[in-house]
CSV table of C-alpha atoms and ligand atoms in Angstrom, one decimal:
chain,number,residue,atom,x,y,z
A,2,MET,CA,54.8,-162.5,154.8
A,3,LYS,CA,53.5,-160.1,157.9
A,4,ASN,CA,51.6,-163.3,159.4
A,5,CYS,CA,53.2,-166.3,160.7
A,6,ARG,CA,53.2,-169.2,158.0
A,7,VAL,CA,53.0,-171.4,160.9
A,8,SER,CA,50.4,-170.0,162.7
A,9,GLY,CA,48.8,-167.0,160.4
A,10,THR,CA,49.0,-164.4,163.5
A,11,GLU,CA,51.5,-162.1,164.0
A,12,ILE,CA,55.7,-161.5,163.7
A,13,LEU,CA,57.6,-159.1,165.4
A,14,GLU,CA,60.6,-158.0,163.9
A,15,PHE,CA,63.1,-157.8,165.4
A,16,LEU,CA,66.6,-157.3,162.7
A,17,ASP,CA,67.1,-156.4,159.3
A,18,PHE,CA,69.4,-157.4,156.8
A,19,GLY,CA,69.3,-155.1,154.6
A,20,LYS,CA,69.1,-156.0,150.9
A,21,GLN,CA,70.6,-159.6,149.9
A,22,PRO,CA,71.5,-161.8,147.3
A,23,LEU,CA,70.6,-165.7,147.2
A,24,GLY,CA,72.8,-167.2,149.6
A,25,ASN,CA,74.0,-169.2,146.6
A,26,GLY,CA,73.9,-167.6,144.1
A,27,PHE,CA,77.3,-167.0,142.4
A,28,ILE,CA,77.3,-165.5,139.5
A,29,ASN,CA,79.4,-164.8,136.3
A,30,HIS,CA,81.0,-161.2,135.4
A,31,GLU,CA,78.2,-160.9,133.2
A,32,GLN,CA,76.0,-161.1,135.6
A,33,LYS,CA,77.4,-158.4,138.1
A,34,ASN,CA,74.6,-155.7,137.0
A,35,ASP,CA,71.3,-158.0,136.8
A,36,GLU,CA,71.3,-159.9,140.1
A,37,PHE,CA,69.0,-160.4,142.1
A,38,PHE,CA,68.4,-159.1,146.2
A,39,PHE,CA,65.3,-159.5,148.5
A,40,ASN,CA,64.5,-157.4,151.9
A,41,MET,CA,66.6,-159.7,154.2
A,42,ARG,CA,64.5,-159.3,158.3
A,43,LEU,CA,63.8,-161.8,160.3
A,44,GLY,CA,60.9,-162.0,162.8
A,45,PHE,CA,59.4,-164.1,166.0
A,46,ALA,CA,55.9,-165.3,166.0
A,47,PRO,CA,55.1,-165.2,170.1
A,48,GLU,CA,51.7,-168.1,168.9
A,49,SER,CA,53.8,-170.1,167.6
A,50,LYS,CA,57.2,-168.8,168.6
A,51,MET,CA,58.5,-169.3,164.9
A,52,VAL,CA,61.5,-167.7,164.0
A,53,GLN,CA,61.5,-167.1,160.6
A,54,LEU,CA,62.2,-164.1,157.0
A,55,ILE,CA,59.9,-162.3,156.3
A,56,GLU,CA,60.5,-162.1,153.2
A,57,GLN,CA,61.5,-165.5,151.5
A,58,PRO,CA,62.5,-165.5,147.6
A,59,PRO,CA,61.0,-167.8,145.5
A,60,ALA,CA,61.6,-171.4,145.8
A,61,GLU,CA,62.4,-172.1,142.7
A,62,LYS,CA,65.2,-169.0,141.9
A,63,MET,CA,67.3,-171.0,144.8
A,64,PHE,CA,66.3,-174.5,144.0
A,65,HIS,CA,67.5,-175.4,140.2
A,66,GLU,CA,68.9,-176.8,137.6
A,67,GLU,CA,72.3,-175.3,139.0
A,68,TYR,CA,72.8,-175.7,142.1
A,69,ALA,CA,75.9,-174.4,143.9
A,70,PHE,CA,75.9,-176.9,147.2
A,71,PHE,CA,76.8,-180.4,147.1
A,72,SER,CA,76.3,-181.8,150.6
A,73,SER,CA,79.3,-184.8,149.6
A,74,THR,CA,82.4,-181.6,150.3
A,75,SER,CA,82.7,-182.4,153.8
A,76,ASN,CA,83.9,-185.9,154.8
A,77,TYR,CA,82.8,-184.9,158.4
A,78,MET,CA,79.7,-184.7,157.0
A,79,LYS,CA,79.3,-188.1,155.4
A,80,SER,CA,80.3,-189.8,158.5
A,81,HIS,CA,77.6,-188.1,160.3
A,82,PHE,CA,75.0,-189.2,157.6
A,83,LYS,CA,76.7,-192.8,157.7
A,84,GLU,CA,75.6,-192.7,162.1
A,85,PHE,CA,72.5,-191.1,161.6
A,86,TYR,CA,71.7,-194.2,158.1
A,87,GLU,CA,73.2,-196.5,161.1
A,88,GLU,CA,70.9,-195.4,164.2
A,89,ILE,CA,67.5,-195.1,161.9
A,90,VAL,CA,69.0,-198.6,161.0
A,91,ALA,CA,69.5,-200.0,164.6
A,92,SER,CA,66.3,-198.5,165.3
A,93,ASN,CA,62.6,-200.8,165.4
A,94,TYR,CA,62.1,-198.2,162.6
A,95,LEU,CA,62.0,-199.9,159.8
A,96,GLU,CA,60.0,-203.5,159.9
A,97,SER,CA,62.6,-204.7,157.4
A,98,LYS,CA,64.4,-203.9,153.9
A,99,ASN,CA,61.2,-203.5,152.3
A,100,SER,CA,59.5,-200.9,154.4
A,101,LEU,CA,60.5,-197.7,152.5
A,102,VAL,CA,62.8,-194.9,154.2
A,103,VAL,CA,62.0,-191.2,151.7
A,104,GLU,CA,64.5,-188.4,152.3
A,105,LEU,CA,63.1,-184.8,151.1
A,106,GLY,CA,65.7,-182.9,149.5
A,107,CYS,CA,67.9,-185.7,149.2
A,108,ASN,CA,71.0,-183.5,147.3
A,109,ASP,CA,73.7,-185.8,146.3
A,110,GLY,CA,72.4,-188.8,148.0
A,111,ILE,CA,75.1,-188.4,151.3
A,112,LEU,CA,72.3,-190.0,153.3
A,113,LEU,CA,70.2,-192.3,151.3
A,114,LYS,CA,73.0,-194.0,149.6
A,115,ASN,CA,74.1,-195.6,153.3
A,116,PHE,CA,70.4,-197.1,152.5
A,117,SER,CA,70.4,-197.9,148.8
A,118,ASP,CA,73.9,-200.0,149.3
A,119,GLU,CA,72.6,-202.3,151.7
A,120,GLY,CA,69.2,-202.5,149.5
A,121,TYR,CA,66.8,-201.0,151.5
A,122,ASN,CA,63.8,-199.7,150.0
A,123,HIS,CA,64.4,-195.8,149.2
A,124,LEU,CA,63.2,-192.5,147.6
A,125,GLY,CA,64.7,-189.0,147.7
A,126,ILE,CA,63.1,-186.6,146.6
A,127,GLU,CA,65.2,-183.7,145.1
A,128,PRO,CA,64.0,-180.3,143.1
A,129,SER,CA,67.5,-178.5,142.4
A,130,MET,CA,67.7,-181.6,139.1
A,131,ASN,CA,71.8,-181.1,139.1
A,132,VAL,CA,72.5,-182.5,142.5
A,133,ALA,CA,69.8,-184.9,142.2
A,134,LYS,CA,71.2,-186.1,138.8
A,135,VAL,CA,74.6,-186.8,141.1
A,136,ALA,CA,71.9,-188.8,143.6
A,137,ASN,CA,70.6,-191.1,141.0
A,138,SER,CA,73.8,-191.6,139.4
A,139,ASN,CA,75.1,-192.8,142.7
A,140,GLY,CA,72.5,-195.1,142.6
A,141,VAL,CA,69.6,-193.0,144.7
A,142,LYS,CA,66.7,-193.5,143.5
A,143,THR,CA,65.9,-189.5,143.8
A,144,VAL,CA,62.2,-187.8,141.9
A,145,GLU,CA,63.1,-184.7,141.1
A,146,ASN,CA,60.0,-182.4,141.7
A,147,PHE,CA,59.3,-180.4,145.3
A,148,PHE,CA,57.5,-182.1,147.8
A,149,THR,CA,53.4,-181.9,148.1
A,150,LYS,CA,50.1,-183.2,149.4
A,151,ASP,CA,49.7,-184.6,145.0
A,152,VAL,CA,53.8,-186.1,145.0
A,153,ALA,CA,52.6,-187.8,148.2
A,154,ARG,CA,49.7,-189.2,147.1
A,155,GLU,CA,51.8,-189.8,144.4
A,156,ILE,CA,54.0,-191.8,146.0
A,157,ILE,CA,51.3,-193.7,147.5
A,158,LYS,CA,50.3,-195.2,144.4
A,159,THR,CA,53.5,-196.1,143.8
A,160,ASN,CA,55.7,-197.5,146.4
A,161,GLY,CA,53.1,-197.1,149.4
A,162,LYS,CA,53.4,-195.4,152.7
A,163,ALA,CA,56.3,-194.7,154.2
A,164,SER,CA,57.8,-196.4,157.5
A,165,ALA,CA,60.6,-193.2,158.1
A,166,PHE,CA,60.2,-189.8,156.8
A,167,VAL,CA,63.8,-188.0,157.1
A,168,ALA,CA,65.3,-184.5,156.3
A,169,ALA,CA,68.9,-182.7,157.3
A,170,ASN,CA,69.5,-179.4,156.8
A,171,VAL,CA,65.6,-178.8,154.5
A,172,MET,CA,62.8,-178.2,156.1
A,173,CYS,CA,63.8,-175.1,157.1
A,174,HIS,CA,64.3,-173.8,154.1
A,175,ILE,CA,60.1,-174.4,153.1
A,176,SER,CA,58.4,-170.9,153.6
A,177,ASP,CA,55.1,-173.0,152.9
A,178,ILE,CA,56.0,-175.2,155.7
A,179,ARG,CA,52.3,-176.6,156.5
A,180,GLU,CA,51.7,-177.9,153.1
A,181,ILE,CA,55.0,-179.7,153.7
A,182,VAL,CA,53.8,-181.3,157.4
A,183,GLU,CA,50.4,-182.5,156.0
A,184,ALA,CA,52.1,-183.6,152.5
A,185,ILE,CA,54.2,-186.0,155.3
A,186,TYR,CA,51.3,-186.8,157.2
A,187,ILE,CA,49.7,-188.2,154.3
A,188,LEU,CA,52.5,-190.5,152.7
A,189,LEU,CA,53.4,-191.5,156.6
A,190,ASP,CA,52.4,-195.3,157.7
A,191,ASP,CA,50.5,-194.5,161.1
A,192,ASN,CA,52.9,-196.3,162.6
A,193,GLY,CA,56.2,-194.6,160.6
A,194,VAL,CA,58.5,-191.9,162.0
A,195,VAL,CA,59.6,-188.3,160.4
A,196,ILE,CA,63.2,-188.1,161.7
A,197,PHE,CA,65.0,-184.6,160.1
A,198,GLU,CA,67.3,-182.0,161.6
A,199,ASP,CA,68.2,-178.3,161.2
A,200,PRO,CA,70.4,-176.0,162.9
A,201,TYR,CA,69.5,-174.9,165.8
A,202,LEU,CA,67.4,-171.6,167.2
A,203,GLY,CA,68.9,-172.6,171.1
A,204,SER,CA,72.3,-172.3,169.3
A,205,VAL,CA,72.6,-169.2,167.1
A,206,ILE,CA,71.3,-167.2,170.0
A,207,GLU,CA,73.9,-168.8,172.1
A,208,LYS,CA,76.7,-168.0,169.2
A,209,THR,CA,75.2,-165.2,168.0
A,210,SER,CA,76.3,-166.8,164.8
A,211,TYR,CA,73.5,-164.2,162.3
A,212,ASP,CA,75.4,-165.9,159.1
A,213,GLN,CA,72.4,-169.5,159.6
A,214,LEU,CA,69.9,-166.9,158.0
A,215,TYR,CA,70.4,-166.0,154.2
A,216,ASP,CA,67.4,-167.0,151.4
A,217,GLU,CA,66.9,-170.4,151.8
A,218,HIS,CA,67.3,-170.4,156.0
A,219,VAL,CA,63.5,-169.0,155.9
A,220,PHE,CA,62.8,-170.8,159.5
A,221,LEU,CA,64.7,-170.8,162.8
A,222,PHE,CA,63.2,-174.4,164.4
A,223,SER,CA,63.0,-175.1,167.8
A,224,ALA,CA,61.4,-178.3,169.9
A,225,HIS,CA,58.3,-175.3,170.5
A,226,SER,CA,57.9,-174.3,167.3
A,227,ILE,CA,58.3,-177.7,165.9
A,228,GLN,CA,55.7,-179.4,168.5
A,229,TYR,CA,53.5,-176.4,167.7
A,230,LEU,CA,54.1,-176.9,163.4
A,231,PHE,CA,53.4,-180.9,164.1
A,232,ASN,CA,49.9,-181.0,167.0
A,233,GLU,CA,48.4,-178.3,164.3
A,234,PHE,CA,48.8,-181.6,161.6
A,235,GLU,CA,47.9,-183.8,164.2
A,236,MET,CA,51.6,-185.1,164.9
A,237,GLU,CA,53.9,-184.4,168.1
A,238,LEU,CA,57.7,-185.0,169.2
A,239,PHE,CA,58.8,-188.3,170.9
A,240,ASP,CA,62.8,-187.4,170.9
A,241,LEU,CA,64.9,-184.8,170.6
A,242,LYS,CA,68.8,-185.5,169.8
A,243,PRO,CA,70.8,-182.3,169.8
A,244,GLN,CA,73.8,-182.5,167.1
A,245,ILE,CA,77.0,-180.6,166.8
A,246,THR,CA,76.6,-180.5,163.4
A,247,HIS,CA,76.0,-176.6,161.1
A,248,GLY,CA,77.2,-174.9,165.1
A,249,GLY,CA,75.0,-176.8,166.6
A,250,SER,CA,71.7,-178.7,165.5
A,251,MET,CA,68.8,-180.5,167.0
A,252,ARG,CA,67.3,-183.6,165.6
A,253,TYR,CA,63.7,-184.2,165.6
A,254,TYR,CA,61.3,-187.3,165.7
A,255,LEU,CA,57.5,-187.0,165.7
A,256,CYS,CA,55.2,-189.8,165.0
A,257,LYS,CA,51.5,-189.5,164.7
A,258,LYS,CA,49.7,-188.8,168.1
A,259,ASN,CA,49.5,-191.2,170.5
A,260,SER,CA,51.4,-193.5,168.3
A,261,LYS,CA,54.4,-193.8,170.1
A,262,SER,CA,56.3,-193.0,173.8
A,263,ILE,CA,57.3,-190.2,174.6
A,264,SER,CA,61.3,-189.6,175.9
A,265,THR,CA,62.1,-187.7,179.2
A,266,ASN,CA,64.3,-185.5,176.7
A,267,VAL,CA,61.6,-183.4,175.0
A,268,GLU,CA,60.8,-181.8,178.2
A,269,LYS,CA,64.2,-181.4,179.3
A,270,ILE,CA,64.8,-179.7,176.2
A,271,MET,CA,61.9,-177.6,176.5
A,272,LYS,CA,63.0,-176.4,179.3
A,273,HIS,CA,66.2,-175.4,178.7
A,274,GLU,CA,64.0,-173.3,176.1
A,275,ARG,CA,62.0,-171.6,178.3
A,276,ASP,CA,65.7,-171.3,180.7
A,277,LEU,CA,67.0,-169.5,177.1
A,278,LYS,CA,64.6,-167.0,177.3
A,279,LEU,CA,63.2,-168.3,173.3
A,280,ASP,CA,59.9,-167.7,174.0
A,281,ASP,CA,60.9,-163.6,174.9
A,282,ILE,CA,60.9,-160.7,172.2
A,283,GLN,CA,64.1,-159.7,174.5
A,284,THR,CA,65.7,-162.5,173.8
A,285,TYR,CA,66.2,-161.6,170.2
A,286,ILE,CA,66.1,-157.8,170.5
A,287,GLU,CA,69.4,-158.5,172.1
A,288,PHE,CA,70.4,-160.7,169.9
A,289,SER,CA,70.3,-158.2,167.2
A,290,LYS,CA,71.9,-155.7,169.3
A,291,ARG,CA,75.1,-158.4,169.6
A,292,VAL,CA,74.1,-158.9,165.8
A,293,GLU,CA,75.6,-154.7,165.2
A,294,ASN,CA,78.0,-155.4,167.6
A,295,SER,CA,79.7,-158.0,165.5
A,296,LYS,CA,79.4,-156.2,162.4
A,297,SER,CA,81.7,-153.4,163.7
A,298,GLU,CA,84.0,-155.3,165.6
A,299,LEU,CA,85.3,-157.8,162.2
A,300,LEU,CA,85.1,-154.2,159.8
A,301,ASP,CA,87.2,-153.2,162.2
A,302,LEU,CA,90.1,-156.2,162.5
A,303,LEU,CA,90.1,-156.5,158.3
A,304,LYS,CA,90.4,-152.4,157.8
A,305,LYS,CA,93.0,-152.5,160.4
A,306,LEU,CA,94.6,-155.9,159.0
A,307,LYS,CA,94.1,-153.7,155.5
A,308,LYS,CA,96.1,-149.8,156.8
A,309,GLU,CA,98.9,-153.1,158.4
A,310,GLY,CA,99.4,-153.7,154.6
A,311,LYS,CA,98.6,-157.6,155.6
A,312,LYS,CA,96.7,-159.3,152.6
A,313,VAL,CA,93.4,-161.2,153.6
A,314,ALA,CA,91.4,-164.0,152.0
A,315,GLY,CA,88.0,-166.6,152.3
A,316,TYR,CA,88.3,-170.2,152.8
A,317,ALA,CA,84.8,-172.1,151.7
A,318,ALA,CA,82.7,-170.0,150.3
A,319,THR,CA,79.7,-170.7,152.0
A,320,SER,CA,76.0,-169.5,152.1
A,321,LYS,CA,76.8,-167.8,155.3
A,322,SER,CA,79.3,-166.6,153.9
A,323,THR,CA,77.1,-164.7,151.6
A,324,THR,CA,75.7,-162.9,155.1
A,325,VAL,CA,78.2,-162.0,156.8
A,326,LEU,CA,80.0,-160.6,153.0
A,327,ASN,CA,76.6,-158.3,152.5
A,328,TYR,CA,75.1,-157.4,156.1
A,329,CYS,CA,79.4,-155.9,156.7
A,330,GLY,CA,79.4,-154.9,153.7
A,331,ILE,CA,82.7,-156.1,152.9
A,332,GLY,CA,84.2,-156.5,149.3
A,333,PRO,CA,87.4,-157.1,147.3
A,334,ASP,CA,89.1,-154.4,149.0
A,335,LEU,CA,89.3,-156.1,152.9
A,336,ILE,CA,89.0,-159.9,151.4
A,337,GLU,CA,91.2,-160.6,148.4
A,338,TYR,CA,89.0,-164.1,147.2
A,339,ILE,CA,87.7,-166.7,148.6
A,340,CYS,CA,88.7,-170.4,148.0
A,341,ASP,CA,86.6,-173.7,147.6
A,342,THR,CA,86.6,-176.8,146.7
A,343,THR,CA,83.4,-177.2,144.8
A,344,PRO,CA,83.9,-176.9,140.6
A,345,ILE,CA,80.3,-175.2,140.1
A,346,LYS,CA,81.7,-172.4,142.0
A,347,HIS,CA,84.9,-171.7,140.7
A,348,ASN,CA,85.6,-168.5,138.2
A,349,LYS,CA,82.6,-167.3,139.4
A,350,PHE,CA,81.9,-164.2,142.1
A,351,SER,CA,80.8,-164.4,145.4
A,352,PRO,CA,76.5,-163.1,145.4
A,353,GLY,CA,76.4,-159.4,146.2
A,354,MET,CA,80.3,-157.9,147.1
A,355,HIS,CA,81.4,-160.1,144.0
A,356,LEU,CA,84.8,-161.6,145.3
A,357,PRO,CA,86.3,-163.9,143.2
A,358,ILE,CA,86.5,-166.9,144.0
A,359,VAL,CA,89.1,-169.5,143.0
A,360,THR,CA,90.2,-173.2,143.3
A,361,TYR,CA,92.0,-174.3,146.2
A,362,GLU,CA,94.9,-174.8,144.2
A,363,TYR,CA,94.4,-170.7,143.8
A,364,TYR,CA,94.9,-170.8,147.7
A,365,LYS,CA,97.7,-173.1,147.7
A,366,LYS,CA,99.5,-171.0,145.5
A,367,ASN,CA,98.7,-167.7,146.7
A,368,ARG,CA,98.6,-167.7,150.3
A,369,PRO,CA,97.2,-164.8,152.3
A,370,ASP,CA,98.6,-163.7,155.5
A,371,TYR,CA,95.4,-164.4,157.1
A,372,LEU,CA,92.0,-166.5,156.4
A,373,PHE,CA,88.2,-166.2,156.9
A,374,LEU,CA,86.9,-168.9,158.0
A,375,PHE,CA,83.2,-168.6,156.3
A,376,ALA,CA,82.9,-171.9,157.2
A,377,TRP,CA,83.6,-172.0,160.7
A,378,ASN,CA,81.0,-174.7,161.6
A,379,HIS,CA,83.7,-177.0,159.5
A,380,SER,CA,86.3,-175.8,162.1
A,381,GLU,CA,87.1,-178.8,163.5
A,382,GLU,CA,88.2,-180.6,159.9
A,383,ILE,CA,89.6,-177.2,157.7
A,384,LEU,CA,91.6,-176.6,161.3
A,385,LYS,CA,93.5,-180.5,160.6
A,386,LYS,CA,93.7,-180.3,156.9
A,387,GLU,CA,95.5,-176.9,156.8
A,388,SER,CA,97.5,-177.5,159.8
A,389,ASP,CA,100.9,-175.6,157.7
A,390,PHE,CA,98.5,-172.9,157.3
A,391,ILE,CA,99.7,-172.0,161.1
A,392,ASP,CA,103.0,-173.6,160.6
A,393,SER,CA,103.8,-171.7,158.0
A,394,GLY,CA,103.1,-168.1,159.9
A,395,GLY,CA,99.3,-168.0,159.0
A,396,LYS,CA,96.8,-166.6,161.1
A,397,TRP,CA,92.9,-167.4,161.4
A,398,ILE,CA,90.0,-165.3,161.7
A,399,THR,CA,86.9,-165.9,162.6
A,400,HIS,CA,83.3,-164.4,164.0
A,401,ILE,CA,81.6,-167.2,165.5
A,402,PRO,CA,80.9,-167.0,168.9
A,403,LYS,CA,83.3,-163.5,168.3
A,404,VAL,CA,85.4,-162.3,166.0
A,405,SER,CA,88.9,-163.0,167.0
A,406,ILE,CA,92.1,-164.1,165.6
A,407,LEU,CA,92.3,-167.9,166.1
B,526,JHZ,P1,78.8,-175.6,154.6
B,526,JHZ,C1,74.6,-175.3,152.8
B,526,JHZ,O1,75.0,-173.8,153.4
B,526,JHZ,C2,73.8,-174.9,152.1
B,526,JHZ,P2,77.0,-173.7,153.6
B,526,JHZ,C3,72.1,-175.8,152.7
B,526,JHZ,N1,71.2,-174.4,152.5
B,526,JHZ,C4,72.5,-175.3,154.0
B,526,JHZ,O2,71.8,-175.8,154.5
B,526,JHZ,C5,74.1,-176.7,154.2
B,526,JHZ,O3,74.3,-176.4,153.9
B,526,JHZ,C6,73.3,-177.3,155.2
B,526,JHZ,C7,83.3,-175.8,150.9
B,526,JHZ,N2,84.4,-176.4,151.4
B,526,JHZ,O4,79.0,-176.9,154.9
B,526,JHZ,C8,82.1,-176.8,150.7
B,526,JHZ,C9,85.8,-176.2,151.5
B,526,JHZ,O5,86.1,-175.2,150.2
B,526,JHZ,O6,79.4,-174.5,155.7
B,526,JHZ,C10,81.5,-176.2,150.1
B,526,JHZ,O7,80.8,-174.7,149.3
B,526,JHZ,N3,86.4,-177.1,152.0
B,526,JHZ,C11,71.5,-176.7,151.9
B,526,JHZ,O8,77.0,-173.7,152.4
B,526,JHZ,C12,80.7,-175.2,151.4
B,526,JHZ,O9,82.3,-175.3,152.3
B,526,JHZ,C13,86.3,-178.0,153.6
B,526,JHZ,O10,87.7,-178.5,153.4
B,526,JHZ,O11,77.5,-172.5,155.0
B,526,JHZ,C14,79.8,-176.1,152.4
B,526,JHZ,O12,80.0,-174.9,153.7
B,526,JHZ,C15,85.1,-178.1,153.1
B,526,JHZ,C16,85.1,-178.7,154.5
B,526,JHZ,C17,84.2,-177.0,152.5
B,526,JHZ,O13,77.5,-175.1,153.9
């Protein structure tokens, strides 16, 4: 993709992560010599203000019947999505329980289950069949498909128009974003709302959390870029609410033009983005220098620990860990294994660098001296749960916002 996916104008490249595998492409021993890689480069489009990958692997390679990420693995996220549900219900967006709520990329149903349990009219759309099956078996009505304009028309035929169209950590995954926004416009009732959240560009820049970039995250959104994108399709932002999830996310509220009053939050956050200079390529050039520094500091620390004979393991085989490991060139010589609670990842190897993925129980029996916190976004939940690791002399390593030992 040489031009911006939103405006069709030029993209200024500012960061090259080199060859990267699929963020969730955990592999068996036999697949080690037959892995998929793509060139992961990041750019900024001055016209739309959209930060985006220059190249993204095809959607079918990333989302399929063996998708490795299940949303319900974090208890904190379960309560976060319960609050999201409560907010929608408490607002006047739904006239009654019959008003249709559609969720794009509902995964295992972590959000929609709240609606289905209380008898709300709902529909999930999820292309990764294995997670969609879990949603369906949990009582969440889910269509196993990618979302398109045709799918939107089909849904209208069977379910009518949507009063609320929601998504969490999904919109930023979709390369053909114009098709999606057009499809949303078709599906949405004239008075309907679109509410979605994704990792926030401002937070990534402030925290140097470069690992929010991997194959699935083709965009890093801001209020400016979302306003630009939806304005193209006669929709506009009417509210914005920052979230603490995933190291700093933004919840975007959109409607068809002139159908809702605009919250003062919109201008407040737009101003914050101008103050952060998110419209200036220089900001991204400086970010890329900080990313390079982070890489060398992390490698220095891991090599020093190895020299001292310390054992280091990783905690949580996140998608983000794929970027850290491959960009920095960290293999099993520096981090012995990664423990994770997701069964589909067990006894596999991390994408690209091939670190063994082990069970939580394995970690408990084979404690390292240091644990690298790959799920730094869940640090509160994890550090609390693992307090005995520190008590028994263990130490945590993080790389966000700076490489350090906690
Ligand atoms: P977590 C995924 O990213 C992928 P990831 C996706 N592209 C996205 O956008 C975000 O989520 C939202 C493990 N874990 O949430 C379970 C433990 O082992 O940071 C999971 O494998 N123990 C859709 O993968 C992984 O972490 C724990 O106590 O970067 C999830 O990582 C906890 C809390 C998690 O998302």
